[in-house]
Amino acid sequence: MCGRWSSVLEAFMTVCICTNILFIFLRLDFESYQVAVTMGIETSANWSDSPGMQTFFYVIQHVFCFVFLLELVVRVVLLRAAYFYTTRWETYNILDACIIFAACVELYLIDSLATG
């Protein structure tokens, strides 16, 4: 890839990864608070009562999965097989592809099979 666009893509993906981590932490806090309310440890208040929060986190998860999948596809199309075996980051690129594949399987296969 062109050096300038590669740097822009790297910066954008770094921001996406950090933002995704933030949303994962928020979702974890949200779900643990819901469990605490269900168990009677906490009283129901604020954001655990919001029915839209579950949908919000579901949509955000799909958006990030799509962005990461799109980034992988762009890199593979531009670099072809070299993306996986000619860089010093080849192990991380393979790991990245496996994580994205697992996320897609979880979101689009397992979730749809579970909901019927």
mmCIF file of C-alpha atoms in Angstrom:
data_model
loop_
_atom_site.group_PDB
_atom_site.id
_atom_site.type_symbol
_atom_site.label_atom_id
_atom_site.label_comp_id
_atom_site.label_asym_id
_atom_site.label_seq_id
_atom_site.Cartn_x
_atom_site.Cartn_y
_atom_site.Cartn_z
ATOM 1 C CA MET A 1 0.000 0.000 0.000
ATOM 2 C CA CYS A 2 1.017 3.578 -0.462
ATOM 3 C CA GLY A 3 2.898 4.855 2.578
ATOM 4 C CA ARG A 4 0.602 7.799 3.311
ATOM 5 C CA TRP A 5 -2.643 5.824 3.011
ATOM 6 C CA SER A 6 -1.166 2.979 4.989
ATOM 7 C CA SER A 7 -0.380 5.377 7.836
ATOM 8 C CA VAL A 8 -3.880 6.858 7.690
ATOM 9 C CA LEU A 9 -5.429 3.381 7.739
ATOM 10 C CA GLU A 10 -3.212 2.338 10.651
ATOM 11 C CA ALA A 11 -4.192 5.438 12.639
ATOM 12 C CA PHE A 12 -7.887 4.945 11.869
ATOM 13 C CA MET A 13 -7.772 1.279 12.859
ATOM 14 C CA THR A 14 -5.917 2.136 16.075
ATOM 15 C CA VAL A 15 -8.702 4.556 16.991
ATOM 16 C CA CYS A 16 -11.294 1.887 16.101
ATOM 17 C CA ILE A 17 -9.561 -0.718 18.275
ATOM 18 C CA CYS A 18 -9.326 1.641 21.265
ATOM 19 C CA THR A 19 -12.955 2.707 20.846
ATOM 20 C CA ASN A 20 -14.034 -0.932 20.561
ATOM 21 C CA ILE A 21 -12.196 -1.714 23.799
ATOM 22 C CA LEU A 22 -14.039 1.138 25.492
ATOM 23 C CA PHE A 23 -17.406 -0.205 24.300
ATOM 24 C CA ILE A 24 -16.498 -3.728 25.407
ATOM 25 C CA PHE A 25 -15.776 -2.394 28.903
ATOM 26 C CA LEU A 26 -19.030 -0.417 28.929
ATOM 27 C CA ARG A 27 -21.008 -3.472 27.805
ATOM 28 C CA LEU A 28 -19.341 -5.615 30.446
ATOM 29 C CA ASP A 29 -20.216 -3.033 33.108
ATOM 30 C CA PHE A 30 -23.781 -2.822 31.806
ATOM 31 C CA GLU A 31 -24.273 -6.598 31.812
ATOM 32 C CA SER A 32 -22.666 -7.079 35.227
ATOM 33 C CA TYR A 33 -24.897 -4.360 36.666
ATOM 34 C CA GLN A 34 -27.937 -6.117 35.188
ATOM 35 C CA VAL A 35 -26.852 -9.352 36.873
ATOM 36 C CA ALA A 36 -26.358 -7.522 40.178
ATOM 37 C CA VAL A 37 -29.869 -6.059 39.926
ATOM 38 C CA THR A 38 -31.297 -9.493 39.087
ATOM 39 C CA MET A 39 -29.546 -11.005 42.117
ATOM 40 C CA GLY A 40 -30.756 -8.188 44.382
ATOM 41 C CA ILE A 41 -27.259 -6.923 45.089
ATOM 42 C CA GLU A 42 -28.001 -3.548 43.502
ATOM 43 C CA THR A 43 -31.222 -1.620 43.195
ATOM 44 C CA SER A 44 -32.406 -0.957 39.678
ATOM 45 C CA ALA A 45 -31.378 2.507 38.576
ATOM 46 C CA ASN A 46 -30.225 4.566 35.624
ATOM 47 C CA TRP A 47 -28.874 2.752 32.599
ATOM 48 C CA SER A 48 -29.823 -0.807 33.540
ATOM 49 C CA ASP A 49 -33.470 0.224 33.125
ATOM 50 C CA SER A 50 -32.952 1.474 29.597
ATOM 51 C CA PRO A 51 -34.325 -1.076 27.110
ATOM 52 C CA GLY A 52 -32.382 0.535 24.298
ATOM 53 C CA MET A 53 -28.975 -0.156 25.813
ATOM 54 C CA GLN A 54 -28.973 -3.827 24.818
ATOM 55 C CA THR A 55 -29.830 -2.845 21.239
ATOM 56 C CA PHE A 56 -27.209 -0.088 21.289
ATOM 57 C CA PHE A 57 -24.439 -2.498 22.287
ATOM 58 C CA TYR A 58 -25.656 -5.053 19.732
ATOM 59 C CA VAL A 59 -25.492 -2.486 16.909
ATOM 60 C CA ILE A 60 -22.080 -1.200 18.020
ATOM 61 C CA GLN A 61 -20.743 -4.767 18.045
ATOM 62 C CA HIS A 62 -21.909 -5.252 14.450
ATOM 63 C CA VAL A 63 -20.442 -1.928 13.326
ATOM 64 C CA PHE A 64 -17.016 -2.754 14.725
ATOM 65 C CA CYS A 65 -17.112 -6.279 13.311
ATOM 66 C CA PHE A 66 -17.930 -4.829 9.885
ATOM 67 C CA VAL A 67 -15.132 -2.233 10.119
ATOM 68 C CA PHE A 68 -12.557 -4.846 11.131
ATOM 69 C CA LEU A 69 -13.733 -7.248 8.425
ATOM 70 C CA LEU A 70 -13.591 -4.476 5.824
ATOM 71 C CA GLU A 71 -10.057 -3.578 6.897
ATOM 72 C CA LEU A 72 -8.976 -7.212 6.570
ATOM 73 C CA VAL A 73 -10.549 -7.519 3.122
ATOM 74 C CA VAL A 74 -8.907 -4.284 1.916
ATOM 75 C CA ARG A 75 -5.498 -5.392 3.126
ATOM 76 C CA VAL A 76 -5.826 -8.874 1.616
ATOM 77 C CA VAL A 77 -7.046 -7.461 -1.716
ATOM 78 C CA LEU A 78 -4.214 -4.933 -1.884
ATOM 79 C CA LEU A 79 -1.422 -7.130 -0.543
ATOM 80 C CA ARG A 80 -2.813 -10.504 -1.593
ATOM 81 C CA ALA A 81 -1.079 -13.471 0.031
ATOM 82 C CA ALA A 82 1.871 -11.266 0.990
ATOM 83 C CA TYR A 83 -0.281 -9.976 3.848
ATOM 84 C CA PHE A 84 0.083 -13.366 5.533
ATOM 85 C CA TYR A 85 3.638 -14.424 4.838
ATOM 86 C CA THR A 86 6.103 -11.712 3.813
ATOM 87 C CA THR A 87 6.029 -9.215 6.637
ATOM 88 C CA ARG A 88 7.584 -9.272 10.046
ATOM 89 C CA TRP A 89 4.019 -9.060 11.394
ATOM 90 C CA GLU A 90 2.806 -12.231 9.650
ATOM 91 C CA THR A 91 1.929 -14.013 12.905
ATOM 92 C CA TYR A 92 -0.130 -11.056 14.075
ATOM 93 C CA ASN A 93 -1.838 -10.772 10.695
ATOM 94 C CA ILE A 94 -2.869 -14.425 10.876
ATOM 95 C CA LEU A 95 -4.046 -13.950 14.472
ATOM 96 C CA ASP A 96 -5.977 -10.838 13.401
ATOM 97 C CA ALA A 97 -7.698 -12.782 10.609
ATOM 98 C CA CYS A 98 -8.583 -15.607 13.035
ATOM 99 C CA ILE A 99 -10.048 -13.165 15.581
ATOM 100 C CA ILE A 100 -12.128 -11.441 12.902
ATOM 101 C CA PHE A 101 -13.314 -14.810 11.584
ATOM 102 C CA ALA A 102 -14.283 -15.923 15.116
ATOM 103 C CA ALA A 103 -16.152 -12.654 15.732
ATOM 104 C CA CYS A 104 -18.097 -13.076 12.479
ATOM 105 C CA VAL A 105 -18.934 -16.695 13.319
ATOM 106 C CA GLU A 106 -20.146 -15.628 16.763
ATOM 107 C CA LEU A 107 -22.227 -12.691 15.517
ATOM 108 C CA TYR A 108 -23.695 -14.133 12.351
ATOM 109 C CA LEU A 109 -23.835 -17.904 12.878
ATOM 110 C CA ILE A 110 -23.993 -18.708 16.573
ATOM 111 C CA ASP A 111 -26.290 -15.802 17.501
ATOM 112 C CA SER A 112 -28.686 -16.533 14.645
ATOM 113 C CA LEU A 113 -28.742 -20.246 15.481
ATOM 114 C CA ALA A 114 -29.357 -19.460 19.152
ATOM 115 C CA THR A 115 -32.248 -17.104 18.405
ATOM 116 C CA GLY A 116 -33.710 -19.567 15.963
#
